[in-house]
Protein backbone atom coordinates (compact mmCIF):
# COMPACT_ATOMS: atom_id res chain seq x y z
CA UNK A 1 65.09 47.81 -140.42
CA UNK A 2 66.41 48.69 -143.93
CA UNK A 3 67.25 46.02 -146.49
CA UNK A 4 68.75 46.58 -149.97
CA UNK A 5 68.30 44.01 -152.73
CA UNK A 6 69.58 43.66 -156.29
CA UNK A 7 68.55 45.88 -159.26
CA UNK A 8 66.67 43.13 -161.00
CA UNK A 9 64.04 42.65 -158.27
CA UNK A 10 60.41 43.44 -159.10
CA UNK A 11 58.03 45.35 -156.85
CA UNK A 12 56.17 42.11 -156.03
CA UNK A 13 59.41 40.48 -154.98
CA UNK A 14 60.32 43.48 -152.83
CA UNK A 15 56.88 43.36 -151.16
CA UNK A 16 57.15 39.66 -150.46
CA UNK A 17 60.59 40.12 -148.88
CA UNK A 18 59.38 43.06 -146.77
CA UNK A 19 56.36 41.12 -145.53
CA UNK A 20 58.38 38.00 -144.69
CA UNK A 21 61.07 39.91 -142.77
CA UNK A 22 58.53 42.02 -140.89
CA UNK A 23 56.71 38.87 -139.83
CA UNK A 24 59.96 37.11 -138.92
CA UNK A 25 61.51 39.91 -136.85
CA UNK A 26 58.29 41.61 -135.75
CA UNK A 27 59.65 44.98 -136.86
CA UNK A 28 59.09 47.56 -139.64
CA UNK A 29 61.12 46.68 -142.74
CA UNK A 30 62.00 48.97 -145.70
CA UNK A 31 63.22 47.19 -148.83
CA UNK A 32 65.33 49.20 -151.35
CA UNK A 33 65.99 47.98 -154.87
CA UNK A 34 69.47 48.61 -156.26
CA UNK A 35 70.69 52.18 -155.49
CA UNK A 36 67.21 53.71 -155.12
CA UNK A 37 66.79 56.36 -152.41
CA UNK A 38 63.16 55.47 -151.77
CA UNK A 39 61.98 52.06 -150.53
CA UNK A 40 60.24 49.88 -153.10
CA UNK A 41 58.19 48.22 -150.36
CA UNK A 42 57.52 48.56 -146.62
CA UNK A 43 56.49 45.75 -144.34
CA UNK A 44 54.88 46.28 -140.94
CA UNK A 45 54.08 43.45 -138.48
CA UNK A 46 50.61 44.80 -137.81
CA UNK A 47 49.68 44.94 -141.49
CA UNK A 48 51.31 41.75 -142.71
CA UNK A 49 48.73 38.98 -142.86
CA UNK A 50 49.74 35.91 -140.82
CA UNK A 51 50.23 32.65 -142.61
CA UNK A 52 47.19 30.45 -142.31
CA UNK A 53 47.84 27.68 -139.71
CA UNK A 54 47.94 24.15 -140.94
CA UNK A 55 44.76 22.32 -140.09
CA UNK A 56 45.04 19.97 -137.08
CA UNK A 57 45.39 16.39 -138.20
CA UNK A 58 43.23 13.84 -136.39
CA UNK A 59 43.82 10.10 -135.99
CA UNK A 60 42.66 8.20 -138.99
CA UNK A 61 40.10 5.42 -138.98
CA UNK A 62 43.01 3.04 -139.31
CA UNK A 63 44.52 4.23 -136.01
CA UNK A 64 41.14 4.26 -134.31
CA UNK A 65 40.63 0.65 -135.37
CA UNK A 66 44.01 -0.23 -133.87
CA UNK A 67 43.06 1.42 -130.56
CA UNK A 68 39.87 -0.60 -130.50
CA UNK A 69 41.88 -3.78 -131.00
CA UNK A 70 44.26 -2.80 -128.21
CA UNK A 71 41.37 -2.02 -125.86
CA UNK A 72 39.94 -5.45 -126.50
CA UNK A 73 43.29 -7.11 -125.76
CA UNK A 74 43.63 -5.14 -122.52
CA UNK A 75 40.35 -6.60 -121.30
CA UNK A 76 41.97 -10.03 -121.01
CA UNK A 77 39.95 -13.22 -121.02
CA UNK A 78 36.22 -13.76 -120.49
CA UNK A 79 34.47 -11.60 -117.91
CA UNK A 80 33.41 -14.64 -115.87
CA UNK A 81 37.06 -15.42 -115.17
CA UNK A 82 37.73 -11.85 -114.10
CA UNK A 83 34.84 -12.09 -111.67
CA UNK A 84 36.39 -15.21 -110.16
CA UNK A 85 39.61 -13.29 -109.49
CA UNK A 86 37.81 -10.81 -107.26
CA UNK A 87 36.17 -13.68 -105.42
CA UNK A 88 39.65 -15.05 -104.72
CA UNK A 89 40.93 -11.68 -103.53
CA UNK A 90 43.23 -11.40 -106.55
CA UNK A 91 43.81 -8.55 -108.97
CA UNK A 92 43.34 -8.80 -112.71
CA UNK A 93 46.81 -8.93 -114.21
CA UNK A 94 46.61 -5.45 -115.81
CA UNK A 95 45.54 -4.00 -112.45
CA UNK A 96 48.41 -5.88 -110.81
CA UNK A 97 50.86 -4.30 -113.25
CA UNK A 98 49.39 -0.90 -112.44
CA UNK A 99 49.87 -1.61 -108.70
CA UNK A 100 53.52 -2.48 -109.29
CA UNK A 101 54.52 0.27 -111.70
CA UNK A 102 51.75 2.86 -111.96
CA UNK A 103 50.93 4.74 -115.14
CA UNK A 104 54.26 6.59 -115.18
CA UNK A 105 56.39 3.53 -114.37
CA UNK A 106 55.03 1.27 -117.10
CA UNK A 107 57.38 1.83 -120.05
CA UNK A 108 56.27 -0.53 -122.80
CA UNK A 109 54.86 -3.94 -123.60
CA UNK A 110 56.13 -6.51 -126.08
CA UNK A 111 54.02 -9.03 -127.95
CA UNK A 112 50.63 -7.54 -127.10
CA UNK A 113 49.18 -8.91 -130.34
CA UNK A 114 50.38 -12.48 -129.79
CA UNK A 115 47.71 -14.93 -131.04
CA UNK A 116 45.64 -11.97 -132.26
CA UNK A 117 44.29 -14.00 -135.16
CA UNK A 118 43.76 -17.25 -133.24
CA UNK A 119 40.46 -19.03 -133.73
CA UNK A 120 40.01 -19.05 -129.97
CA UNK A 121 40.24 -15.66 -128.23
CA UNK A 122 43.65 -15.58 -126.50
CA UNK A 123 44.59 -11.95 -125.64
CA UNK A 124 48.41 -11.60 -125.57
CA UNK A 125 48.44 -15.42 -125.38
CA UNK A 126 47.90 -15.08 -121.64
CA UNK A 127 51.34 -13.61 -120.93
CA UNK A 128 52.38 -9.98 -120.62
CA UNK A 129 56.04 -9.01 -120.99
CA UNK A 130 57.69 -5.62 -121.07
CA UNK A 131 59.80 -3.09 -119.22
CA UNK A 132 59.07 -0.74 -116.35
CA UNK A 133 60.51 1.60 -113.75
CA UNK A 134 60.30 0.01 -110.30
CA UNK A 135 61.55 1.87 -107.25
CA UNK A 136 63.98 3.85 -109.37
CA UNK A 137 65.17 0.76 -111.25
CA UNK A 138 64.57 -0.15 -114.87
CA UNK A 139 63.44 -3.78 -114.91
CA UNK A 140 62.17 -6.45 -117.27
CA UNK A 141 58.94 -8.13 -116.22
CA UNK A 142 56.52 -10.88 -117.13
CA UNK A 143 53.03 -11.49 -115.75
CA UNK A 144 50.58 -14.31 -116.43
CA UNK A 145 46.97 -13.48 -117.24
CA UNK A 146 44.96 -16.10 -115.37
CA UNK A 147 41.80 -15.15 -117.26
CA UNK A 148 43.33 -16.62 -120.42
CA UNK A 149 43.45 -20.40 -120.15
CA UNK A 150 44.34 -20.20 -116.44
CA UNK A 151 47.59 -18.41 -117.26
CA UNK A 152 48.85 -21.50 -119.08
CA UNK A 153 51.87 -21.33 -121.35
CA UNK A 154 51.84 -22.00 -125.07
CA UNK A 155 53.90 -21.27 -128.15
CA UNK A 156 53.55 -17.50 -128.52
CA UNK A 157 53.67 -16.79 -124.81
CA UNK A 158 56.76 -18.94 -124.50
CA UNK A 159 58.39 -16.96 -127.31
CA UNK A 160 57.67 -13.71 -125.45
CA UNK A 161 59.04 -15.10 -122.20
CA UNK A 162 62.26 -16.23 -123.87
CA UNK A 163 62.77 -12.90 -125.62
CA UNK A 164 62.34 -11.07 -122.31
CA UNK A 165 64.99 -13.26 -120.65
CA UNK A 166 67.41 -12.94 -123.55
CA UNK A 167 67.05 -9.17 -123.55
CA UNK A 168 67.77 -9.10 -119.82
CA UNK A 169 71.07 -10.85 -120.55
CA UNK A 170 71.91 -7.99 -122.93
CA UNK A 171 70.79 -5.10 -120.73
CA UNK A 172 72.04 -6.41 -117.38
CA UNK A 173 68.82 -5.34 -115.67
CA UNK A 174 66.77 -7.20 -113.03
CA UNK A 175 63.86 -9.45 -113.94
CA UNK A 176 60.52 -9.64 -112.13
CA UNK A 177 58.36 -12.74 -112.63
CA UNK A 178 54.74 -12.17 -111.55
CA UNK A 179 53.55 -15.76 -111.77
CA UNK A 180 50.00 -17.10 -111.88
CA UNK A 181 50.11 -20.07 -114.22
CA UNK A 182 48.64 -23.56 -114.33
CA UNK A 183 51.61 -24.77 -116.41
CA UNK A 184 51.98 -25.74 -120.06
CA UNK A 185 48.94 -25.80 -122.35
CA UNK A 186 48.79 -29.55 -122.87
CA UNK A 187 46.57 -29.48 -125.96
CA UNK A 188 49.17 -27.34 -127.79
CA UNK A 189 52.36 -28.98 -126.55
CA UNK A 190 53.71 -29.79 -130.02
CA UNK A 191 54.32 -26.08 -130.54
CA UNK A 192 56.48 -25.38 -127.50
CA UNK A 193 57.31 -28.26 -125.18
CA UNK A 194 60.52 -29.86 -126.45
CA UNK A 195 61.51 -27.33 -129.10
CA UNK A 196 64.99 -25.81 -129.03
CA UNK A 197 63.28 -22.49 -128.38
CA UNK A 198 60.46 -23.94 -126.31
CA UNK A 199 59.54 -23.91 -122.66
CA UNK A 200 62.58 -25.95 -121.74
CA UNK A 201 64.70 -22.96 -122.76
CA UNK A 202 63.13 -21.02 -119.84
CA UNK A 203 65.32 -22.85 -117.39
CA UNK A 204 68.40 -22.68 -119.57
CA UNK A 205 67.94 -18.89 -119.65
CA UNK A 206 67.26 -18.82 -115.91
CA UNK A 207 70.60 -20.57 -115.47
CA UNK A 208 72.39 -18.10 -117.75
CA UNK A 209 70.83 -15.14 -115.90
CA UNK A 210 71.68 -16.67 -112.51
CA UNK A 211 74.26 -14.49 -110.80
CA UNK A 212 74.16 -12.02 -113.69
CA UNK A 213 71.06 -10.04 -112.69
CA UNK A 214 68.67 -10.43 -109.75
CA UNK A 215 65.69 -12.63 -110.63
CA UNK A 216 62.74 -12.12 -108.30
CA UNK A 217 59.52 -14.13 -108.47
CA UNK A 218 56.16 -13.46 -106.82
CA UNK A 219 53.51 -16.20 -106.87
CA UNK A 220 49.85 -15.22 -107.10
CA UNK A 221 48.24 -18.57 -107.74
CA UNK A 222 48.82 -22.33 -107.86
CA UNK A 223 51.82 -22.72 -110.16
CA UNK A 224 52.07 -26.33 -111.24
CA UNK A 225 54.65 -28.45 -113.11
CA UNK A 226 56.72 -26.31 -115.52
CA UNK A 227 55.36 -23.12 -113.98
CA UNK A 228 56.78 -24.17 -110.60
CA UNK A 229 60.36 -24.18 -111.84
CA UNK A 230 60.60 -20.43 -112.44
CA UNK A 231 60.07 -19.68 -108.72
CA UNK A 232 62.76 -22.13 -107.67
CA UNK A 233 65.20 -20.92 -110.33
CA UNK A 234 64.67 -17.31 -109.25
CA UNK A 235 67.08 -15.83 -106.72
CA UNK A 236 64.26 -14.77 -104.43
CA UNK A 237 60.68 -16.05 -104.25
CA UNK A 238 57.72 -14.49 -102.44
CA UNK A 239 54.46 -16.39 -102.00
CA UNK A 240 51.14 -14.73 -101.15
CA UNK A 241 49.18 -16.31 -98.34
CA UNK A 242 45.74 -17.61 -99.21
CA UNK A 243 46.27 -17.62 -102.96
CA UNK A 244 49.63 -19.04 -104.05
CA UNK A 245 51.12 -22.51 -104.20
CA UNK A 246 53.69 -24.43 -106.24
CA UNK A 247 54.16 -28.13 -106.84
CA UNK A 248 55.62 -30.52 -109.37
CA UNK A 249 52.12 -31.91 -109.98
CA UNK A 250 48.55 -30.96 -109.10
CA UNK A 251 46.66 -32.73 -106.29
CA UNK A 252 44.64 -34.56 -108.94
CA UNK A 253 47.81 -35.86 -110.62
CA UNK A 254 49.32 -36.78 -107.26
CA UNK A 255 46.21 -38.81 -106.46
CA UNK A 256 46.41 -40.58 -109.83
CA UNK A 257 50.11 -41.41 -109.52
CA UNK A 258 50.48 -42.17 -105.81
CA UNK A 259 46.97 -42.60 -104.46
CA UNK A 260 47.59 -39.81 -101.98
CA UNK A 261 44.56 -37.57 -101.40
CA UNK A 262 45.83 -34.10 -100.53
CA UNK A 263 44.73 -30.47 -100.77
CA UNK A 264 46.77 -27.89 -102.71
CA UNK A 265 47.59 -25.95 -99.54
CA UNK A 266 49.09 -29.03 -97.88
CA UNK A 267 50.85 -30.13 -101.05
CA UNK A 268 52.59 -26.88 -101.95
CA UNK A 269 51.17 -23.94 -100.02
CA UNK A 270 53.27 -21.10 -98.55
CA UNK A 271 53.88 -22.79 -95.19
CA UNK A 272 55.12 -25.96 -96.88
CA UNK A 273 57.73 -24.04 -98.84
CA UNK A 274 58.66 -21.65 -96.05
CA UNK A 275 59.08 -24.25 -93.30
CA UNK A 276 59.93 -27.52 -95.06
CA UNK A 277 61.27 -27.20 -98.60
CA UNK A 278 62.93 -23.82 -98.19
CA UNK A 279 61.75 -22.78 -101.67
CA UNK A 280 60.04 -19.60 -100.43
CA UNK A 281 62.06 -16.69 -99.07
CA UNK A 282 59.10 -14.73 -97.74
CA UNK A 283 55.31 -14.94 -97.38
CA UNK A 284 53.25 -11.84 -98.15
CA UNK A 285 49.88 -11.14 -96.55
CA UNK A 286 48.35 -9.79 -99.76
CA UNK A 287 49.24 -8.31 -103.14
CA UNK A 288 50.21 -4.91 -101.76
CA UNK A 289 52.44 -6.51 -99.14
CA UNK A 290 54.17 -8.58 -101.81
CA UNK A 291 55.12 -5.43 -103.68
CA UNK A 292 56.38 -3.81 -100.47
CA UNK A 293 58.61 -6.80 -99.74
CA UNK A 294 60.16 -6.77 -103.20
CA UNK A 295 60.65 -2.99 -103.05
CA UNK A 296 62.60 -3.43 -99.84
CA UNK A 297 64.59 -6.37 -101.16
CA UNK A 298 65.84 -4.62 -104.29
CA UNK A 299 67.11 -1.70 -102.20
CA UNK A 300 70.00 -3.94 -101.10
CA UNK A 301 70.86 -5.30 -104.55
CA UNK A 302 72.62 -3.86 -107.60
CA UNK A 303 71.10 -4.08 -111.07
CA UNK A 304 73.71 -6.61 -112.10
CA UNK A 305 76.86 -8.41 -111.09
CA UNK A 306 78.89 -5.60 -112.71
CA UNK A 307 77.73 -3.05 -110.15
CA UNK A 308 78.13 -2.35 -106.45
CA UNK A 309 75.08 -2.46 -104.17
CA UNK A 310 73.35 0.90 -103.69
CA UNK A 311 74.24 2.86 -100.56
CA UNK A 312 71.68 4.65 -98.40
CA UNK A 313 71.94 7.43 -95.87
CA UNK A 314 73.47 6.11 -92.62
CA UNK A 315 71.15 5.66 -89.65
CA UNK A 316 71.91 4.90 -86.00
CA UNK A 317 71.04 1.41 -84.79
CA UNK A 318 67.55 0.77 -83.44
CA UNK A 319 69.04 -0.15 -80.04
CA UNK A 320 72.17 1.07 -78.33
CA UNK A 321 75.40 -0.93 -78.83
CA UNK A 322 76.05 -0.32 -75.13
CA UNK A 323 73.78 -3.27 -74.37
CA UNK A 324 75.57 -5.90 -76.46
CA UNK A 325 77.63 -7.51 -73.72
CA UNK A 326 74.63 -7.79 -71.39
CA UNK A 327 72.76 -9.82 -74.04
CA UNK A 328 75.40 -12.55 -74.33
CA UNK A 329 75.08 -14.99 -71.40
CA UNK A 330 78.28 -15.99 -69.62
CA UNK A 331 77.04 -19.59 -69.60
CA UNK A 332 77.98 -21.07 -73.00
CA UNK A 333 74.90 -23.34 -73.13
CA UNK A 334 72.31 -20.69 -72.35
CA UNK A 335 70.24 -19.44 -75.27
CA UNK A 336 69.51 -15.87 -76.39
CA UNK A 337 68.15 -14.19 -79.51
CA UNK A 338 70.93 -13.18 -81.93
CA UNK A 339 68.56 -10.61 -83.41
CA UNK A 340 69.21 -8.57 -80.26
CA UNK A 341 72.86 -8.31 -81.33
CA UNK A 342 71.93 -7.56 -84.95
CA UNK A 343 69.63 -4.71 -83.88
CA UNK A 344 72.53 -3.08 -82.01
CA UNK A 345 75.00 -3.41 -84.87
CA UNK A 346 73.11 -2.52 -88.08
CA UNK A 347 71.41 0.71 -89.13
CA UNK A 348 67.98 1.13 -87.55
CA UNK A 349 65.21 -1.04 -89.02
CA UNK A 350 67.44 -2.18 -91.88
CA UNK A 351 67.60 -5.92 -91.13
CA UNK A 352 65.58 -7.72 -93.79
CA UNK A 353 65.50 -11.39 -92.89
CA UNK A 354 65.00 -14.08 -95.54
CA UNK A 355 63.69 -17.64 -95.04
CA UNK A 356 63.10 -17.00 -91.32
CA UNK A 357 61.21 -20.26 -90.71
CA UNK A 358 63.59 -22.58 -92.58
CA UNK A 359 66.78 -23.70 -90.87
CA UNK A 360 66.04 -21.26 -88.06
CA UNK A 361 69.34 -22.08 -86.30
CA UNK A 362 70.95 -19.62 -88.72
CA UNK A 363 69.70 -16.12 -89.52
CA UNK A 364 70.21 -14.88 -93.06
CA UNK A 365 69.21 -11.48 -94.37
CA UNK A 366 70.33 -8.10 -95.64
CA UNK A 367 70.99 -4.99 -93.59
CA UNK A 368 73.01 -1.79 -93.72
CA UNK A 369 75.95 -0.69 -91.65
CA UNK A 370 76.59 3.05 -92.03
CA UNK A 371 74.45 2.93 -95.16
CA UNK A 372 76.41 0.08 -96.79
CA UNK A 373 74.44 -3.08 -97.63
CA UNK A 374 75.77 -6.23 -95.97
CA UNK A 375 74.61 -9.83 -95.99
CA UNK A 376 74.30 -11.27 -92.48
CA UNK A 377 74.92 -14.92 -91.65
CA UNK A 378 74.38 -15.38 -87.93
CA UNK A 379 74.03 -18.41 -85.70
CA UNK A 380 70.84 -18.33 -83.63
CA UNK A 381 71.39 -19.71 -80.08
CA UNK A 382 67.67 -19.35 -79.40
CA UNK A 383 67.06 -22.24 -81.81
CA UNK A 384 68.55 -25.64 -80.94
CA UNK A 385 71.50 -23.92 -79.24
CA UNK A 386 72.66 -22.57 -82.61
CA UNK A 387 73.85 -26.00 -83.79
CA UNK A 388 73.99 -26.16 -87.59
CA UNK A 389 71.47 -28.63 -89.03
CA UNK A 390 71.32 -29.64 -92.73
CA UNK A 391 68.56 -27.20 -93.68
CA UNK A 392 70.33 -24.30 -91.97
CA UNK A 393 73.59 -25.13 -93.75
CA UNK A 394 71.77 -25.25 -97.09
CA UNK A 395 70.06 -21.93 -96.42
CA UNK A 396 73.32 -20.27 -95.44
CA UNK A 397 75.20 -21.66 -98.44
CA UNK A 398 72.62 -20.35 -100.91
CA UNK A 399 72.47 -16.96 -99.23
CA UNK A 400 76.27 -16.59 -99.22
CA UNK A 401 76.39 -17.62 -102.88
CA UNK A 402 73.73 -15.07 -103.91
CA UNK A 403 75.26 -12.27 -101.87
CA UNK A 404 78.68 -12.88 -103.38
CA UNK A 405 77.19 -12.95 -106.90
CA UNK A 406 75.76 -9.46 -106.39
CA UNK A 407 78.76 -7.98 -104.59
CA UNK A 408 77.15 -7.69 -101.15
CA UNK A 409 79.81 -7.92 -98.38
CA UNK A 410 79.24 -10.55 -95.69
CA UNK A 411 79.10 -10.32 -91.91
CA UNK A 412 79.30 -13.58 -89.94
CA UNK A 413 78.13 -13.50 -86.31
CA UNK A 414 79.35 -16.74 -84.77
CA UNK A 415 77.89 -18.55 -81.78
CA UNK A 416 77.58 -22.26 -82.53
CA UNK A 417 78.57 -25.61 -81.04
CA UNK A 418 79.19 -26.72 -84.63
CA UNK A 419 77.39 -29.04 -87.01
CA UNK A 420 74.75 -31.28 -85.45
CA UNK A 421 75.59 -34.95 -84.94
CA UNK A 422 73.34 -38.01 -84.98
CA UNK A 423 71.83 -40.64 -87.22
CA UNK A 424 68.91 -38.49 -88.34
CA UNK A 425 71.02 -35.58 -89.57
CA UNK A 426 73.37 -38.01 -91.30
CA UNK A 427 70.37 -39.33 -93.24
CA UNK A 428 69.42 -35.75 -94.03
CA UNK A 429 72.86 -35.05 -95.47
CA UNK A 430 74.61 -33.01 -92.79
CA UNK A 431 77.98 -33.69 -94.40
CA UNK A 432 76.73 -32.77 -97.87
CA UNK A 433 75.01 -29.58 -96.74
CA UNK A 434 77.87 -28.63 -94.46
CA UNK A 435 80.24 -29.08 -97.39
CA UNK A 436 78.15 -26.67 -99.46
CA UNK A 437 78.19 -24.02 -96.74
CA UNK A 438 81.96 -24.28 -96.32
CA UNK A 439 82.39 -24.21 -100.11
CA UNK A 440 80.26 -21.08 -100.46
CA UNK A 441 82.21 -19.34 -97.71
CA UNK A 442 85.52 -20.42 -99.27
CA UNK A 443 84.55 -19.21 -102.75
CA UNK A 444 83.03 -15.86 -101.78
CA UNK A 445 85.17 -13.03 -103.14
CA UNK A 446 83.37 -10.15 -101.41
CA UNK A 447 84.82 -8.57 -98.25
CA UNK A 448 83.99 -10.71 -95.19
CA UNK A 449 84.05 -9.91 -91.49
CA UNK A 450 83.85 -12.70 -88.88
CA UNK A 451 82.81 -11.87 -85.32
CA UNK A 452 83.16 -14.58 -82.66
CA UNK A 453 80.32 -13.61 -80.36
CA UNK A 454 80.54 -16.64 -78.06
CA UNK A 455 81.01 -20.30 -79.06
CA UNK A 456 82.89 -21.21 -82.22
CA UNK A 457 83.28 -24.96 -81.91
CA UNK A 458 84.21 -27.66 -84.39
CA UNK A 459 83.76 -27.09 -88.11
CA UNK A 460 81.34 -24.30 -87.21
CA UNK A 461 84.26 -21.86 -87.20
CA UNK A 462 85.10 -23.00 -90.72
CA UNK A 463 81.59 -22.56 -92.10
CA UNK A 464 81.32 -19.16 -90.37
CA UNK A 465 84.40 -17.81 -92.19
CA UNK A 466 86.94 -18.21 -89.41
CA UNK A 467 90.62 -17.28 -89.79
CA UNK A 468 91.37 -19.99 -92.39
CA UNK A 469 88.63 -18.76 -94.76
CA UNK A 470 90.16 -15.47 -95.87
CA UNK A 471 88.00 -13.00 -93.95
CA UNK A 472 89.29 -9.44 -93.99
CA UNK A 473 89.15 -9.64 -90.18
CA UNK A 474 88.36 -12.12 -87.44
CA UNK A 475 87.41 -10.22 -84.32
CA UNK A 476 85.89 -11.45 -81.07
CA UNK A 477 83.93 -10.26 -78.10
CA UNK A 478 85.35 -11.10 -74.67
CA UNK A 479 82.73 -13.87 -74.37
CA UNK A 480 84.25 -15.74 -77.33
CA UNK A 481 85.67 -19.27 -77.35
CA UNK A 482 87.24 -21.20 -80.24
CA UNK A 483 87.71 -24.96 -79.86
CA UNK A 484 87.38 -28.36 -81.48
CA UNK A 485 84.50 -29.03 -79.10
CA UNK A 486 82.92 -27.64 -75.94
CA UNK A 487 84.44 -28.28 -72.47
CA UNK A 488 81.94 -30.96 -71.41
CA UNK A 489 82.37 -33.01 -74.57
CA UNK A 490 86.14 -32.58 -74.58
CA UNK A 491 86.58 -33.70 -70.96
CA UNK A 492 84.34 -36.68 -71.56
CA UNK A 493 86.38 -37.62 -74.64
CA UNK A 494 89.80 -37.22 -73.05
CA UNK A 495 89.32 -37.99 -69.35
CA UNK A 496 86.37 -40.39 -69.27
CA UNK A 497 88.39 -43.31 -67.88
CA UNK A 498 90.28 -41.18 -65.36
CA UNK A 499 87.04 -39.69 -64.02
CA UNK A 500 85.30 -43.05 -63.92
CA UNK A 501 88.07 -44.37 -61.69
CA UNK A 502 87.24 -41.84 -58.96
CA UNK A 503 84.73 -43.44 -56.59
CA UNK A 504 83.93 -40.36 -54.53
CA UNK A 505 81.17 -38.29 -56.21
CA UNK A 506 82.32 -34.96 -54.76
CA UNK A 507 85.94 -35.60 -55.68
CA UNK A 508 84.88 -36.57 -59.22
CA UNK A 509 82.75 -33.44 -59.56
CA UNK A 510 85.62 -31.25 -58.34
CA UNK A 511 88.00 -32.88 -60.84
CA UNK A 512 85.51 -32.25 -63.65
CA UNK A 513 85.20 -28.60 -62.64
CA UNK A 514 88.97 -28.11 -62.60
CA UNK A 515 89.38 -29.79 -65.96
CA UNK A 516 86.62 -27.63 -67.49
CA UNK A 517 88.21 -24.44 -66.18
CA UNK A 518 91.62 -25.46 -67.49
CA UNK A 519 90.14 -26.33 -70.88
CA UNK A 520 88.20 -23.08 -71.01
CA UNK A 521 91.36 -21.05 -70.41
CA UNK A 522 92.95 -22.76 -73.41
CA UNK A 523 90.07 -21.92 -75.74
CA UNK A 524 89.36 -18.39 -74.47
CA UNK A 525 89.72 -15.68 -77.12
CA UNK A 526 92.40 -14.01 -75.03
CA UNK A 527 94.59 -17.04 -75.71
CA UNK A 528 93.59 -16.92 -79.38
CA UNK A 529 94.46 -13.22 -79.58
CA UNK A 530 97.72 -13.82 -77.76
CA UNK A 531 98.65 -16.40 -80.39
CA UNK A 532 97.35 -14.06 -83.16
CA UNK A 533 94.80 -16.64 -84.28
CA UNK A 534 92.29 -13.79 -84.31
CA UNK A 535 92.93 -10.14 -85.12
CA UNK A 536 91.38 -8.37 -82.18
CA UNK A 537 89.17 -8.57 -79.11
CA UNK A 538 86.84 -5.57 -79.11
CA UNK A 539 84.75 -4.10 -76.29
CA UNK A 540 81.17 -5.11 -77.21
CA UNK A 541 79.89 -1.54 -77.02
CA UNK A 542 82.30 -0.60 -79.83
CA UNK A 543 81.40 -3.51 -82.14
CA UNK A 544 79.22 -1.45 -84.48
CA UNK A 545 81.84 1.27 -84.94
CA UNK A 546 84.52 -1.39 -85.41
CA UNK A 547 82.47 -2.93 -88.22
CA UNK A 548 81.72 0.47 -89.75
CA UNK A 549 85.45 1.16 -90.04
CA UNK A 550 86.41 -2.30 -91.25
CA UNK A 551 83.72 -2.54 -93.95
CA UNK A 552 84.62 0.97 -95.15
CA UNK A 553 88.34 0.23 -95.24
CA UNK A 554 88.00 -3.06 -97.11
CA UNK A 555 85.13 -2.16 -99.47
CA UNK A 556 87.42 -2.03 -102.52
CA UNK A 557 88.99 -5.44 -101.88
CA UNK A 558 88.97 -7.71 -104.93
CA UNK A 559 89.80 -11.40 -104.62
CA UNK A 560 90.69 -13.81 -107.39
CA UNK A 561 89.76 -17.46 -107.42
CA UNK A 562 92.08 -20.05 -108.99
CA UNK A 563 91.91 -20.15 -112.76
CA UNK A 564 89.56 -23.05 -113.58
CA UNK A 565 86.36 -23.77 -115.42
CA UNK A 566 84.29 -24.06 -112.24
CA UNK A 567 84.19 -25.92 -108.96
CA UNK A 568 82.52 -29.31 -108.62
CA UNK A 569 80.65 -28.67 -105.37
CA UNK A 570 77.00 -27.63 -105.85
């Protein structure tokens, strides 16, 4: 390479230029000054000395001191409390976070130095908040450290919790609550209890996040008083058998207030909340199982109400749709397991049932049909003939409401004699709970498909999104019947006196049979299809494909509710 520079350059300048260019381009360089015929300097890569590398800079003592402080915080509370965790079969909170997110999934932590200068040692003030990657999703999370004051909540921890919630409102990303807290730190309550930005703001923020992003809570210990509200405000709550509980007050407080002597397990253990209160959606066997359940749950949900649920690759059903008609008994009062129908309609192994032991007369859960997430609301004839009791109506209403909030289409599989009657269910609020189920169905704006599998009696057809409730389709199997009430009840209501006047038992029985058959012809779905009450009667073996096509066709449907502040039915 030849380079010519101005007349005024000195030999030293020419040499410096030659050396620099030779080093830069790794080639021989001749530098000519002015109009000279001979080079003033020559640079060769092999002869040009390399620039001395900058010395490696090491962390300073200041940074090393910071790392030491961080390491101490990461150790959590006293060692004796960590030892107790292992005795209880529980993970230390930092190990739990590692189980959930791994080293690569943990993104960052906020407020690690909370209460760093406290007189009492309170690492992170017993609460860890941050962000992580979970199953391909970016999420906010919080986790109590039970080794620090039994995971209790105080001023700095409360501040961290509130910031995490408020940031979730901005980002529109899901929130995971990994709860193991004994409640508020009573000896410090002046710093957080009733403040405008105190612990009470938790539940305000829960309410603002409700329906905006999925809120999922896992309980790892006895969460008492204020700590018990986060699980019930969350959209989905998983309890871990053998270690978790939640209650408005501890057994000791219950004994003081009421005189009742009761163990924590009986007061607020997993079975109590799965079978009786309905506050638990699922029970995990252990910590690993809890993570697996949440991983499966989020696969059906979007990050926020602004998004559609994530699709998966389609899979054939676990059992052949050819067997659907054989499952449904011809006798309307004979029970069967509706899960047998579900397994033949949805993608294989995709049905994820929620609250299975609460209000068992209705099945609620998520599944996929041709890869599309759907929320299933199905009467369960194997339980109390599929009659809708108050707890089942409540469960269905809440599930419909959540599914609609997160844009998950709904599939109703109807086989019910209607809402249960009797003095006990009236005391339990059958009208109130039934109202909520009908309201949720009425207000849902996602695409809905109603399938009349067999019985659709009374207000049951309303609650199950029958023709009057704006489903995209109402279709029926040939076993379907739609009526105010079943044949036996109807004949007794209308013809009781006429039948009682017949003295001959055989003649009376024959009259009853004829009346039942006549009534059944009137309520048969063929009559309903003839009068266009329903859209179609489909061969049972084609039900899955029918639903595949209908959910695909209507997936872009958008419905508007009347312009108002909000409804008054909660």
